[in-house]
Coordinates of C-alpha atoms in Angstrom, one line a residue:
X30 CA 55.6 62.1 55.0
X31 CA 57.9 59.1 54.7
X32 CA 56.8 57.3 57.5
X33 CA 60.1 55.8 58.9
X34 CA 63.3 56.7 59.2
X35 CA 66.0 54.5 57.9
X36 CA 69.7 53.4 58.7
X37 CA 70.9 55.6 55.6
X38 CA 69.7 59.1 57.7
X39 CA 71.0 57.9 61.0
X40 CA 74.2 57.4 59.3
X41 CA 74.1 60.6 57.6
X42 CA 73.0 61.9 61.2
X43 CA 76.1 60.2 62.5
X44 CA 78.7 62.3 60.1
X45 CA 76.6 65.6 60.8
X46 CA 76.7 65.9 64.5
X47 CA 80.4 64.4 64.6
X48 CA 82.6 66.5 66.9
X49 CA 79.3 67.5 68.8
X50 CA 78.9 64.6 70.8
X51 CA 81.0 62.2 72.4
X52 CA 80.8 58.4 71.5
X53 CA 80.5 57.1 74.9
X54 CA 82.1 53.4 75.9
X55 CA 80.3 50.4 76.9
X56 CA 81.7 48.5 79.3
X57 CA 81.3 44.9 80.8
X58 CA 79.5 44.3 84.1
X59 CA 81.5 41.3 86.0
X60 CA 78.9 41.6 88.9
X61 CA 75.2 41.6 86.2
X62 CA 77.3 39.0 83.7
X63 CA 77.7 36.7 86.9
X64 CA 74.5 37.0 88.3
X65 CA 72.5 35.8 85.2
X66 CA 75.2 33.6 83.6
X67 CA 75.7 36.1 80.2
X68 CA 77.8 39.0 78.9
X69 CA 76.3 41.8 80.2
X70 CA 77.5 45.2 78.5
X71 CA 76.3 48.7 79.9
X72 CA 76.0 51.3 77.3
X73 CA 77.5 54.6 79.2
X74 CA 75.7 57.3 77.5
X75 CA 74.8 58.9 80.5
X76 CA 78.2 60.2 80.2
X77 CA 76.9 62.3 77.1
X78 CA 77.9 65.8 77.3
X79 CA 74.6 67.3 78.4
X80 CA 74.0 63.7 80.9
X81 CA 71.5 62.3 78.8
X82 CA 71.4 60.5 75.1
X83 CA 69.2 63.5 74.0
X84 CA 72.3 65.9 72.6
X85 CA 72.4 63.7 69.9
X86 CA 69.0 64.2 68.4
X87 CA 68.9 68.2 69.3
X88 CA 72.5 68.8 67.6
X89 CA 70.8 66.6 64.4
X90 CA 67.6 68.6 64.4
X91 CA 69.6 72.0 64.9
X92 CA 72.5 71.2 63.0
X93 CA 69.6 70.4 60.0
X94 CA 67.8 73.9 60.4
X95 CA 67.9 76.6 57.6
X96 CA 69.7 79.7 58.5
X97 CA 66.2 81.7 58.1
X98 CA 65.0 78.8 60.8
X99 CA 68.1 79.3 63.1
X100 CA 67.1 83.1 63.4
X101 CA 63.7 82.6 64.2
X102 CA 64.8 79.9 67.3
X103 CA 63.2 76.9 68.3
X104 CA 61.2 75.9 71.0
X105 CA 60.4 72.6 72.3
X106 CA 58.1 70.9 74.7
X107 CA 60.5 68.8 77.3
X108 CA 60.1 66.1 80.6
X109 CA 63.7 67.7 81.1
X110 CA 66.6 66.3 79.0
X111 CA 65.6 67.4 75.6
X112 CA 65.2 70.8 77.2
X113 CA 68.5 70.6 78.4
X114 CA 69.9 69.2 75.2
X115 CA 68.3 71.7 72.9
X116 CA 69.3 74.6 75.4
X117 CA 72.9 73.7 74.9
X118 CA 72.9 72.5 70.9
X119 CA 71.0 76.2 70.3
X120 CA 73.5 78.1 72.7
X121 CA 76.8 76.6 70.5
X122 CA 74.9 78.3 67.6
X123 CA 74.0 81.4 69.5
X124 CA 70.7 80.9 68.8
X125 CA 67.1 81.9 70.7
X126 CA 65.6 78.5 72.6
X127 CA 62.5 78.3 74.4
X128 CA 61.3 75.2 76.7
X129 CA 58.0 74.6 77.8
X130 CA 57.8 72.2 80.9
X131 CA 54.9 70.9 83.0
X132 CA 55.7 71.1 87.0
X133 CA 56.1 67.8 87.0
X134 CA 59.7 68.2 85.8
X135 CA 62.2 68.2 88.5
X136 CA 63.4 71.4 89.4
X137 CA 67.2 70.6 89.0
X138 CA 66.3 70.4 84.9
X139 CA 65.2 73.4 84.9
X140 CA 67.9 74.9 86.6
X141 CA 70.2 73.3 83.7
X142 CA 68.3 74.3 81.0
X143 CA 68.0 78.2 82.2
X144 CA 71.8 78.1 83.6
X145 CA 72.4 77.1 79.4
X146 CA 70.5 80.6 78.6
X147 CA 67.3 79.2 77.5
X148 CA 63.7 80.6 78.5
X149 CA 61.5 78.6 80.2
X150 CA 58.0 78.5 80.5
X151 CA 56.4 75.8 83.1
X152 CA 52.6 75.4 81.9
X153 CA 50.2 72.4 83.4
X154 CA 50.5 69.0 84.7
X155 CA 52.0 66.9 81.5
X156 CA 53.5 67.2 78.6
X157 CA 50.6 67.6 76.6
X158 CA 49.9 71.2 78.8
X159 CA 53.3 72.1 77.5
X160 CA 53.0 70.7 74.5
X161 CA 49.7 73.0 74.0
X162 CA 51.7 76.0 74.8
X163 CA 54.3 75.2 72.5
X164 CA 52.3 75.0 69.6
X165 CA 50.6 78.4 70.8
X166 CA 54.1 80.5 70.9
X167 CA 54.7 78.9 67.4
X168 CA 51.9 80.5 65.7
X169 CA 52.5 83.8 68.4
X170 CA 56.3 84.6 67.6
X171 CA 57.6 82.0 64.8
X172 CA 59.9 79.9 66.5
X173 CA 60.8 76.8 64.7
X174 CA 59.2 73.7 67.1
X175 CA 61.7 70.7 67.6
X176 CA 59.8 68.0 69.2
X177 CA 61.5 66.0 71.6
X178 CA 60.8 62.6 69.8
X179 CA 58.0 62.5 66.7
X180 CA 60.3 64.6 64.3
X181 CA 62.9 62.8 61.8
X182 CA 66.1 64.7 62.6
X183 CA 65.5 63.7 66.0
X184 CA 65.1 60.2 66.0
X185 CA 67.8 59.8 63.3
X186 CA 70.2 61.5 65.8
X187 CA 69.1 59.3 68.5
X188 CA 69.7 56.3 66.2
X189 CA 73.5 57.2 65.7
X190 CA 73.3 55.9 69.4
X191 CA 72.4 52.2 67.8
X192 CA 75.1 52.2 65.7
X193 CA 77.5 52.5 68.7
X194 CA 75.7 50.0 70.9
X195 CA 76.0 47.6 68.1
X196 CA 80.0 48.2 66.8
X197 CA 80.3 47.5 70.4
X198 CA 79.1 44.7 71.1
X199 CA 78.6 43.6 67.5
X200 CA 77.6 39.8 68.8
X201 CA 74.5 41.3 71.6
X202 CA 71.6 39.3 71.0
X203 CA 69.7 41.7 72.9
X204 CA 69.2 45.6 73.4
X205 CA 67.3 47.4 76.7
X206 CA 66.4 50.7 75.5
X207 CA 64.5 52.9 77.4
X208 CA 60.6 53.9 75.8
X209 CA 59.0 57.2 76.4
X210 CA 57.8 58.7 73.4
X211 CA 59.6 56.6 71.3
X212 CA 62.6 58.8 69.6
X213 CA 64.7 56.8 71.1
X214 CA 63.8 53.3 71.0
X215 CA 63.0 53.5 67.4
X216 CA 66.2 55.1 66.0
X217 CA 68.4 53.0 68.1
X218 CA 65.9 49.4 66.7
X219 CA 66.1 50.7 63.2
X220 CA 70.3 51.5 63.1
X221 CA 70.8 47.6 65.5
X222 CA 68.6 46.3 63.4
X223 CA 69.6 47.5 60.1
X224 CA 73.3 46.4 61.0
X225 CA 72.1 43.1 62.8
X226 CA 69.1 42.1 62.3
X227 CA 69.1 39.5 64.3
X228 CA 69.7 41.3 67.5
X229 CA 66.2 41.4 69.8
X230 CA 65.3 45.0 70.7
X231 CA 63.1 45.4 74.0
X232 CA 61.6 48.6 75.1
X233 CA 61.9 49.4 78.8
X234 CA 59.4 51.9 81.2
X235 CA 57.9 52.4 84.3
X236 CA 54.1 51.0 85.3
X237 CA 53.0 54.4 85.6
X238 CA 51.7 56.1 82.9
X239 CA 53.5 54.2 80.1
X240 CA 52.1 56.2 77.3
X241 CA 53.5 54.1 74.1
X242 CA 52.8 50.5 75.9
X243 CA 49.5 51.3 76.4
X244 CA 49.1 53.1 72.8
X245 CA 50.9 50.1 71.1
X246 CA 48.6 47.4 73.2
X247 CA 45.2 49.6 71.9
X248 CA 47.0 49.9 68.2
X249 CA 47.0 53.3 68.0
X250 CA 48.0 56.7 69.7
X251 CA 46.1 57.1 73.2
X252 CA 45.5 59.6 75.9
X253 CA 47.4 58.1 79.0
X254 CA 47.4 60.4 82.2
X255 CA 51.0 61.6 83.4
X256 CA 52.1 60.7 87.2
X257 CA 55.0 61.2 89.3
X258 CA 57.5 59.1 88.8
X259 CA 61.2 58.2 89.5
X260 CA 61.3 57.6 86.0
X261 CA 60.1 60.9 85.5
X262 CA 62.2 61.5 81.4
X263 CA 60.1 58.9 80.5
X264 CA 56.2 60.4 81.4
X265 CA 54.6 62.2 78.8
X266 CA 51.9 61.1 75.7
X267 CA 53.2 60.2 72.5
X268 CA 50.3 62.3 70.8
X269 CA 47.6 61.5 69.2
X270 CA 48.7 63.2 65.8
X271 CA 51.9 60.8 66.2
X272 CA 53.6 60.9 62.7
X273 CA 56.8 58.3 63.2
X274 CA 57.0 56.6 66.6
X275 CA 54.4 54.5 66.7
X276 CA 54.7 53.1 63.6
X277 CA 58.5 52.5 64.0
X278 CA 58.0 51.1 67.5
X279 CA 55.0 49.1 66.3
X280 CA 56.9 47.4 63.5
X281 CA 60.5 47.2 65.3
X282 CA 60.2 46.3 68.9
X283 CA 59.8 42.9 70.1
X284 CA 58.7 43.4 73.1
X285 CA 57.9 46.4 75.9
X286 CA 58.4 45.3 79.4
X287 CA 57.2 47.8 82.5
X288 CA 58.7 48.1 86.0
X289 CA 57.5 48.9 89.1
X290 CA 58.7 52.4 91.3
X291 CA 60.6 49.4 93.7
X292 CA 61.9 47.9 90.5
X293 CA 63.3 51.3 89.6
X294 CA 65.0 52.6 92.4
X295 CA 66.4 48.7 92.5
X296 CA 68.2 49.8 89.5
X297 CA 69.3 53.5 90.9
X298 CA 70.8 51.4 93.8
X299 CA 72.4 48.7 91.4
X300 CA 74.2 51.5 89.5
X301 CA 75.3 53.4 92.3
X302 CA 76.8 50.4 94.6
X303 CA 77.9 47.7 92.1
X304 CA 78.8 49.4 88.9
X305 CA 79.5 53.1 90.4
X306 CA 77.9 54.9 88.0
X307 CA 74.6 57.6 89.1
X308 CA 72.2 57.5 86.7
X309 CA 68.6 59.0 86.8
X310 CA 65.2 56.3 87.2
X311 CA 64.8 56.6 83.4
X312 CA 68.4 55.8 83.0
X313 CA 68.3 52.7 85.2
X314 CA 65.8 50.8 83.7
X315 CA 67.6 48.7 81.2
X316 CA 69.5 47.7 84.9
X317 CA 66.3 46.7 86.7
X318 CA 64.6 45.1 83.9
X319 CA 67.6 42.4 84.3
X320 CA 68.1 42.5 88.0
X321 CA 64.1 41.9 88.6
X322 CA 64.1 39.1 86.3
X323 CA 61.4 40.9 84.0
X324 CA 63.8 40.3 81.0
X325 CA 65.9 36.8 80.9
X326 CA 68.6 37.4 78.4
X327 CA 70.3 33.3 76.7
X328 CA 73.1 35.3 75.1
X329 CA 75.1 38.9 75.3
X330 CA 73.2 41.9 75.6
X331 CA 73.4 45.4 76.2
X332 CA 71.5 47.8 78.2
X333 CA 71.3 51.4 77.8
X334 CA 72.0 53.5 80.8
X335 CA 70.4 57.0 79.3
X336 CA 70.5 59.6 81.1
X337 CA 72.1 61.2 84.8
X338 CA 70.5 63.9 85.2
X339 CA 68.4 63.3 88.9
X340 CA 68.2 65.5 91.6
X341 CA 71.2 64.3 93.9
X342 CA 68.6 64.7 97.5
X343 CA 66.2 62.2 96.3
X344 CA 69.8 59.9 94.9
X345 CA 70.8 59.4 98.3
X346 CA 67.5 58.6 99.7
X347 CA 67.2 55.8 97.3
X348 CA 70.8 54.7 97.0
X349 CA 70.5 54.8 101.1
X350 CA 67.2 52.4 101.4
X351 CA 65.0 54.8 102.7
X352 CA 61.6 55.5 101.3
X353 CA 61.0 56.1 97.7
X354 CA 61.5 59.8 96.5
X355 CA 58.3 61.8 97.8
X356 CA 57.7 62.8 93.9
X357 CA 56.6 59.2 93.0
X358 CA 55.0 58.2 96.0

């Protein structure tokens, strides 16, 4: 298998999932642009249809399916927002979907994803316990399996997401994307940097249980044990068979940087009272990364809020100072 994916498919991507996502703005922040002495642009794509960035890789994968694959269904392992993306991109085609979720997910995902008609099965403590029972309902009834990350058609749509960032703010010298299993951060390096190469690309995740820092620092894939977290879209192993990610994140990032729960909810509360936007602890990252002084930016850059899809209890506990969520203590 070609072992990247380039600017060509993510522009391809681009034209197929037209009309089924929405090209979100990116604004300036006067407060974060002040308080470190650089243009500061926030990417809005928690405003994505489905609240996270994911609809654009689940309407590229679906969108690419046979129709002898569309009537079989898919099915998908999911920390939450691909779930809730591939839920909704299978439902516009009235197709069969099937999530498979460890209890660590927050139960206001899956909610979402069974209110958009999927089934959902919760299996284990980590995305490698649904990930298990995934591959076992394959082989059992035939669906088709759309990862949420290490799959071409996914990070391709992801990537269409890069190509915004950078017509946006087509002088940023610097990108914050957020780095789970990697989907993400390497379709939205390889369309910046295929358009700018120039332009610095630094992956963003919690302390706990950063699967693809600690698989990058070791060189290969590696077992990393899943714990709560406020960042909680971002847990989950990258897997040890890892096809794409790695490799793309290995040879595009230039650096991984790793925030504290504090750091985190810093960002939640940053959103919430200075830019007015509620976004989830995956989604703030890019945020608290700057605010914590973890990344120093000497020109413009551009941070990717992701995803807004936290419970709205454990919001106002943060935004309100009191103790972090009970789920990440």
């Amino acid at each position: 298998m070609n072992r990247n994916v380039s600017l060509s498919d993510i522009r391809t991507a681009r034209a197929r999932i037209a009309g089924k996502i929405e090209r979100t703005p990116t604004v300036l922040s006067e407060v974060l642009s002040e308080r470190l002495g650089v243009p500061v642009h926030l990417k809005l794509e928690h405003r994505q249809t489905t609240g996270s960035f994911k609809l654009r890789g689940a309407s590229n994968a679906v969108a690419s399916l046979s129709a002898e694959e569309k009537a079989r269904g898919v099915i998908a392992a999911s920390t939450g927002n691909h779930g809730r993306a591939l839920a909704h991109a299978a439902k516009l085609e009235g197709m069969r979907a099937m999530i498979c979720m460890s209890r660590l997910v927050p139960q206001n995902k899956l909610d979402e994803i069974r209110r958009l008609g999927a089934e959902v099965r919760i299996v284990g403590n980590s995305q490698d316990d649904a990930q298990r029972e995934v591959e076992r309902m394959v082989a059992q009834e035939g669906l088709v399996m759309l990862p949420p990350f290490d799959h071409p058609a996914i990070i391709a749509g992801q990537g269409t997401l890069g190509l915004e960032m950078i017509e946006q703010v087509p002088d940023a010298g610097l990108a914050l994307v957020q780095l789970s299993g990697g989907g993400l951060a390497s379709g939205v390096a390889a369309a910046v940097k295929g358009v700018s190469p120039g332009t610095k690309i630094i992956g963003v995740s919690m302390a706990r249980g950063a699967a693809m820092k600690a698989s990058l620092d070791a060189g290969r894939p590696v077992l990393v044990k899943e714990l709560p977290t406020l960042a909680d879209s971002l847990g989950g192993g990258i897997g040890l068979d890892n096809r794409l990610t790695f490799a793309m994140c290995r040879d595009l990032l230039d650096d991984v940087v790793l925030l504290s729960e504090d750091e985190i909810a810093a960002g939640i509360r940053h959103a919430y009272a200075q830019e007015r936007e509620i976004v989830e602890g995956a989604g703030a990252v890019g945020i608290a990364a700057l605010i914590s002084g973890k990344v120093k930016p000497s020109g413009a850059v551009i941070a990717l809020l992701s995803g807004r899809n936290i419970d709205m209890d454990a919001h106002r506990k943060i935004v309100c100072g009191d103790a972090i969520a009970e789920r990440a203590a």
